[in-house]
CSV table of C-alpha atoms and ligand atoms in Angstrom, one decimal:
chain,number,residue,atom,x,y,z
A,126,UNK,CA,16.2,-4.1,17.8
A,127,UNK,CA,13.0,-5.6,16.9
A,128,UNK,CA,12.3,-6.5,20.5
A,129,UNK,CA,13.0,-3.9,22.5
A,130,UNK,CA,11.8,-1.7,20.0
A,131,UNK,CA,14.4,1.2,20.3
A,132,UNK,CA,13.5,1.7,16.3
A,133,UNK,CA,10.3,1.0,15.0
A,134,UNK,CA,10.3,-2.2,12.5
A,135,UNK,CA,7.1,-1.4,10.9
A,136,UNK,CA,8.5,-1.9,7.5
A,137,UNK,CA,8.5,0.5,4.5
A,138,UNK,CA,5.6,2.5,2.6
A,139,UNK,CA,6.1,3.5,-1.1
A,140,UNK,CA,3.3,6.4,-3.2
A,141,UNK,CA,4.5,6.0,-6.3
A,142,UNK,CA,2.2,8.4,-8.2
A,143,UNK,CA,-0.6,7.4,-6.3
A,144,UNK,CA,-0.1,3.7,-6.3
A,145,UNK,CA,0.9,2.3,-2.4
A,146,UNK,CA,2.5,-0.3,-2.1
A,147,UNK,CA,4.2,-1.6,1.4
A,148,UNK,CA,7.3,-3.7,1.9
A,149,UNK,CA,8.2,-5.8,5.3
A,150,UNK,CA,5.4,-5.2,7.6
A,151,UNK,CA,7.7,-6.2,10.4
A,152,UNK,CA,6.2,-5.9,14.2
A,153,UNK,CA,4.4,-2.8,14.7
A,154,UNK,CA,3.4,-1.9,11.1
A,155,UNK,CA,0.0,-1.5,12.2
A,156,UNK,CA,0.2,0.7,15.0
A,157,UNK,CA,3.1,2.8,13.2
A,158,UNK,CA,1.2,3.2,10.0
A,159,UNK,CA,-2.2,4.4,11.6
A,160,UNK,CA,-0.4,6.6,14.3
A,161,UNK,CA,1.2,8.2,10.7
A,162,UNK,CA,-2.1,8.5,8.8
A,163,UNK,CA,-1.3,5.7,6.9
A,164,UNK,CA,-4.3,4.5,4.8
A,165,UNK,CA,-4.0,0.4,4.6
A,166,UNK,CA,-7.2,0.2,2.3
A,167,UNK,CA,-4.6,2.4,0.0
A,168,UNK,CA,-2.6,-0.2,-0.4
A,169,UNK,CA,-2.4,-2.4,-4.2
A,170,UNK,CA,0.2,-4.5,-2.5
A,171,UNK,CA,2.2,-6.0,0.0
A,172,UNK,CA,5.7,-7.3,-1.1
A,173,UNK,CA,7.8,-9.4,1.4
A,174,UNK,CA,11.4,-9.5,0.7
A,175,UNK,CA,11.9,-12.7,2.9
A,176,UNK,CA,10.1,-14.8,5.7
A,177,UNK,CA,12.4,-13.3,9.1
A,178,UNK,CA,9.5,-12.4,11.6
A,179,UNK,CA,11.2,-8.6,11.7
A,180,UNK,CA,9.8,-8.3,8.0
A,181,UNK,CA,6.6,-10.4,8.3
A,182,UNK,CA,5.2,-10.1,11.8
A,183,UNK,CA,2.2,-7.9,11.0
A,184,UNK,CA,1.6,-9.6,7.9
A,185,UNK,CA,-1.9,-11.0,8.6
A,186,UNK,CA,-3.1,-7.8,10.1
A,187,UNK,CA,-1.9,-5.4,7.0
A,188,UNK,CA,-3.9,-8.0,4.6
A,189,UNK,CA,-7.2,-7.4,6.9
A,190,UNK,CA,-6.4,-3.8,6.9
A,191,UNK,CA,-6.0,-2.9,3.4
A,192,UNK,CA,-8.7,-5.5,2.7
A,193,UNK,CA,-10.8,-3.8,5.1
A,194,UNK,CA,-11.7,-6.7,7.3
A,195,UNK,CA,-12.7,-8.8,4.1
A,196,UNK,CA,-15.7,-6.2,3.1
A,197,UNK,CA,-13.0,-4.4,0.4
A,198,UNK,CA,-11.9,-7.6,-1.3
A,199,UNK,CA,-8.1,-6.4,-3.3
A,200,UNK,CA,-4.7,-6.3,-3.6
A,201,UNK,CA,-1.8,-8.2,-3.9
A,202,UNK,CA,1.0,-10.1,-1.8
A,203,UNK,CA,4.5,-10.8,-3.1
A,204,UNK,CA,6.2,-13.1,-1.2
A,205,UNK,CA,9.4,-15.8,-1.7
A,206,UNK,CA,8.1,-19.3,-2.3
A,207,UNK,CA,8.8,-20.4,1.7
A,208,UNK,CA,7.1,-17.7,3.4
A,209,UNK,CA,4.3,-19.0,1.6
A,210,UNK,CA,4.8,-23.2,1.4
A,211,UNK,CA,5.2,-25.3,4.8
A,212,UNK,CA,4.7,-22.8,7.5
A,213,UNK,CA,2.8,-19.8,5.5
A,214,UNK,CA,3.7,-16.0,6.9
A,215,UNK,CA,-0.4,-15.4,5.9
A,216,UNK,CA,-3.5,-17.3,7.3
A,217,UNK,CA,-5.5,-18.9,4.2
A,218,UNK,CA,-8.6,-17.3,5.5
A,219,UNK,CA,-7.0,-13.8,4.7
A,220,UNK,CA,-5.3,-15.0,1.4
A,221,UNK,CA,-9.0,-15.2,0.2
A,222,UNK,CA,-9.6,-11.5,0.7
A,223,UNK,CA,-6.6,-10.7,-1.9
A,224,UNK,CA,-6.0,-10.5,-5.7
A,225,UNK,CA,-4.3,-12.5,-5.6
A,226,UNK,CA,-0.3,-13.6,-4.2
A,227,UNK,CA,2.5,-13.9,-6.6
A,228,UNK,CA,5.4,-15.5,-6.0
A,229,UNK,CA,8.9,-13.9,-5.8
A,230,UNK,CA,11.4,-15.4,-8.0
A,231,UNK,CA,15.1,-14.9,-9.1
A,232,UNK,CA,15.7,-12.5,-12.1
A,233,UNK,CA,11.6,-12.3,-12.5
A,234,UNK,CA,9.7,-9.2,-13.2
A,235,UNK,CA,6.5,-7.9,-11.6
A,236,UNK,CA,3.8,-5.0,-12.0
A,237,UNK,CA,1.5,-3.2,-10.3
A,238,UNK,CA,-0.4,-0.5,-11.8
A,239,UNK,CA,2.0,1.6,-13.5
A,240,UNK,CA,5.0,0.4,-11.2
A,241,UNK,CA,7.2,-2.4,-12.2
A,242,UNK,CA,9.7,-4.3,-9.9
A,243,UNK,CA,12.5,-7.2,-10.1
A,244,UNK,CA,13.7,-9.3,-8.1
A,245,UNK,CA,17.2,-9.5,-9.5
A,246,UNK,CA,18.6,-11.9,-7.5
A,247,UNK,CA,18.2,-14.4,-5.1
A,248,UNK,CA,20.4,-13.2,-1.8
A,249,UNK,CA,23.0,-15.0,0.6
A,250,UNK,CA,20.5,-15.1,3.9
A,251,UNK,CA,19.3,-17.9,6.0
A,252,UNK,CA,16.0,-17.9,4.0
A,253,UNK,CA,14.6,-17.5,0.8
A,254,UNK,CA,15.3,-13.2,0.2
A,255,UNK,CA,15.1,-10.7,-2.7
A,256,UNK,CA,16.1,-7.4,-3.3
A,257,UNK,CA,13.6,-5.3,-5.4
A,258,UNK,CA,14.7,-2.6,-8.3
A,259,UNK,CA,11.7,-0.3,-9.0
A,260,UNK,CA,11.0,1.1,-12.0
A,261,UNK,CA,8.2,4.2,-11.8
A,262,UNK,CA,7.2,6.3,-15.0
A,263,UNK,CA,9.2,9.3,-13.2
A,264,UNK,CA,12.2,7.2,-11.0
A,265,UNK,CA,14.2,4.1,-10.7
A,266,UNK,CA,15.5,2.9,-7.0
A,267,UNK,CA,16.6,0.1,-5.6
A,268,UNK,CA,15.8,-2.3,-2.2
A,269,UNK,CA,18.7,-4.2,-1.0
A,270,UNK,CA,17.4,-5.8,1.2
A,271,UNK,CA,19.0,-8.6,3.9
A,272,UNK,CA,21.7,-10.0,2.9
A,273,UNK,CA,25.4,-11.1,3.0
A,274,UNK,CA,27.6,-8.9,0.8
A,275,UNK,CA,28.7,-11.2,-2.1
A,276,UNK,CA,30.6,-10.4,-5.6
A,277,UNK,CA,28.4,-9.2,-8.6
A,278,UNK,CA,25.8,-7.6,-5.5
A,279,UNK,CA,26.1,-4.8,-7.4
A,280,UNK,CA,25.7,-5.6,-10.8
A,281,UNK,CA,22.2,-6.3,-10.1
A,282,UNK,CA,21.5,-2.9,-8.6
A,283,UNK,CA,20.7,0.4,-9.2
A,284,UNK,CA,18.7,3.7,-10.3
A,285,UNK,CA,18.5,6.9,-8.6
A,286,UNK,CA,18.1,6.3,-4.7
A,287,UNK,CA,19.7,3.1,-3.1
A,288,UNK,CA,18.1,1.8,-0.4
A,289,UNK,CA,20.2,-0.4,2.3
A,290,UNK,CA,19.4,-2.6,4.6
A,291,UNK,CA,22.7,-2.3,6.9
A,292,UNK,CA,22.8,-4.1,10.2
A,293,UNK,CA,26.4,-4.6,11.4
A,294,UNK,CA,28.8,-1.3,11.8
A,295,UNK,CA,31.4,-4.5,10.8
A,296,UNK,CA,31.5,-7.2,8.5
A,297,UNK,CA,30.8,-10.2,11.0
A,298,UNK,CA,31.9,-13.9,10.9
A,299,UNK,CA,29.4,-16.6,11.5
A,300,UNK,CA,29.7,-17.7,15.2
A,301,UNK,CA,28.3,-20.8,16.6
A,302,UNK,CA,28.0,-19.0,19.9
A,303,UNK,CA,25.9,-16.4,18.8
A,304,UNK,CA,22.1,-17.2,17.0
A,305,UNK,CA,22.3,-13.9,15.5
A,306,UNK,CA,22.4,-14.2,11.9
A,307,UNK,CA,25.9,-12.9,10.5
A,308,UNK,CA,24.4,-12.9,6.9
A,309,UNK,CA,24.1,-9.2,6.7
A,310,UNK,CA,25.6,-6.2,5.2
A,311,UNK,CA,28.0,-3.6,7.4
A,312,UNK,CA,28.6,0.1,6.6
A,313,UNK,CA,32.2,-1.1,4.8
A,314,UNK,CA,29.6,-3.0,2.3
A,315,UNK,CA,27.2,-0.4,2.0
A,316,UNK,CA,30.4,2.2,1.4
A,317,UNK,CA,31.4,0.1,-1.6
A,318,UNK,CA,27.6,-0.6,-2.5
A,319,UNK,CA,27.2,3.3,-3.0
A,320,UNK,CA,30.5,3.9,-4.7
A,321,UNK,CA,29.8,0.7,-7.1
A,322,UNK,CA,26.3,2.2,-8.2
A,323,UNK,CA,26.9,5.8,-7.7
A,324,UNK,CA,23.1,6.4,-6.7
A,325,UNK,CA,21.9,10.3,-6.6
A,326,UNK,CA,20.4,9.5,-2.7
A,327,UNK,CA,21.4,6.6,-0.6
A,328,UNK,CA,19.1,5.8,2.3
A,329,UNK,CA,20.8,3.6,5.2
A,330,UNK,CA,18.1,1.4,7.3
A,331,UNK,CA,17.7,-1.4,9.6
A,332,UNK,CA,20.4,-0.9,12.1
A,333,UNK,CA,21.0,-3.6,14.4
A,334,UNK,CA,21.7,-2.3,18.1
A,335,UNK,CA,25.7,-1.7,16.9
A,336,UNK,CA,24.6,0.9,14.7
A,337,UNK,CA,22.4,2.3,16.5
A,338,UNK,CA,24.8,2.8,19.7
A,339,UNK,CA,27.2,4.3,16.6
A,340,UNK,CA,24.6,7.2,15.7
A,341,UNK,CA,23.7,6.2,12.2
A,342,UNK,CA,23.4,9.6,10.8
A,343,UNK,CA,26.7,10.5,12.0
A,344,UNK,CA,28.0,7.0,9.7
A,345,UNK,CA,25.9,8.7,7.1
A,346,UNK,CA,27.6,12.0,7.2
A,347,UNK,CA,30.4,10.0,7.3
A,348,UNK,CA,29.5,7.9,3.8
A,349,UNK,CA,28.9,11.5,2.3
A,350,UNK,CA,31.8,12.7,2.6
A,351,UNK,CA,33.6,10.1,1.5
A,352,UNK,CA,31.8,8.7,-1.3
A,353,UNK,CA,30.4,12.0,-2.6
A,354,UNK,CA,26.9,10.6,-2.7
A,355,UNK,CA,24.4,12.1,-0.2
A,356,UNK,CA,23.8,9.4,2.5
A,357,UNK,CA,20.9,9.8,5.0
A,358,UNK,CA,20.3,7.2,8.0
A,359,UNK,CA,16.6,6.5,7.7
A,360,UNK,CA,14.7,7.1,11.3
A,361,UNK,CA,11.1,6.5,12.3
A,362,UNK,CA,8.4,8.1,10.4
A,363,UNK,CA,11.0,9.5,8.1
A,364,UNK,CA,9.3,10.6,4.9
A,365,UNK,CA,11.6,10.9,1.5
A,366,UNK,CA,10.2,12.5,-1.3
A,367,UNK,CA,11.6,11.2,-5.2
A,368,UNK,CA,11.0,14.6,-6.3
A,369,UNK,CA,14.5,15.6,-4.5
A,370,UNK,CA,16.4,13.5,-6.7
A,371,UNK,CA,15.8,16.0,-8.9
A,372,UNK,CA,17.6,18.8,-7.3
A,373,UNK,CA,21.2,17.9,-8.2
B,17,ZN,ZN1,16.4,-11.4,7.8
């Protein structure tokens, strides 16, 4: 998906009462956030849930963009310890124009402004990835971001809106034949996933080219129907707003 670009991996953008915040600038960020009116120098931070190029790509060029070239010196990068040790996701140079960078731990808590997040738990993926529960004076959601579905996944989850990262249309098995990562959740996981945490809104995203060839939203109106929870397949540009949890 990422390189043939059939969906847009630009990552996502939270306002959260006026605080912006992005998550996984993944290829593209930079020309999909601008084309969308998309203020970097908005930005009080980056998070990275995990090193994978289709979360990290534009990394570098989101820092110089909200830190306006290096002339509005601020904000903040989240990031797991190895996107930021032996081969760094960000150039030093740039890491100077920040706040400062935090690092991502298991079961750690984090704030900026009036948002808090945590990273619950550490998840089962070929590099070091977290999931992110947000906590907002008005709303609580969840992130769940790459990852292979284990037990107690849910336990660590939950608020309001559910976010999923869902890639396979079925659970895979690791194949030496195939460099494709199997460690990644399938629409059986995220079914269970949404009937586990009951979220108001549950937002499906990152579909590998399976899913996509499957028509996401029709799997979505499929989820709603039979989990009773309203399930939307994210698309590019697509704008939620929290407010709409609160229409019932
Ligand atoms: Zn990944």
């Amino acid at each position: 998906m990422m390189i043939n670009q059939f969906l847009a991996t630009g990552g996502l953008w939270l306002n959260l009462d006026d605080t912006e915040i992005l998550i996984d600038p993944g290829p593209g960020c930079i020309v999909q956030s601008t084309k969308r009116k998309l203020r970097a120098e908005n930005l009080s931070a980056i998070i990275l849930s995990h090193r994978h190029l289709d979360h990290s790509a534009d990394i570098n060029i989101m820092v110089e963009a909200m830190t306006q070239g290096g002339f509005k010196k601020h904000g903040k990068l989240f990031a797991p310890a190895d996107a930021l040790e032996t081969e760094p996701v960000i150039f030093s140079y740039l890491k100077d124009n920040l706040d400062g960078v935090e690092v991502l731990e298991e079961g750690k808590s984090y704030t900026i402004g009036d948002v808090s997040f945590t990273t619950p738990v550490r998840h089962i993926h070929p590099v070091e990835t977290y999931g992110m529960v947000f906590k907002t004076p008005g709303y609580n959601f969840s992130l769940i971001a790459d990852t292979l579905y284990f037990d107690g996944l849910t336990s660590y989850y939950g608020g309001e809106l559910l976010i999923i990262n869902v890639v396979f249309l079925e659970p895979r098995k690791p194949d030496a034949n195939i460099s494709l990562p199997a460690d990644h959740l399938s629409v059986p996981d995220a079914e269970h996933l949404i009937e586990e945490l009951k979220p108001k809104v549950a937002i499906l995203t990152h579909f590998g080219m399976g899913m996509w060839r499957a028509k996401p939203w029709e799997i979505a109106e499929r989820l709603t129907e039979k989990t009773g929870v309203k399930v939307i397949a994210a698309r590019d540009g697509m704008r939620f707003e929290l407010a709409k949890l609160d229409e019932g």
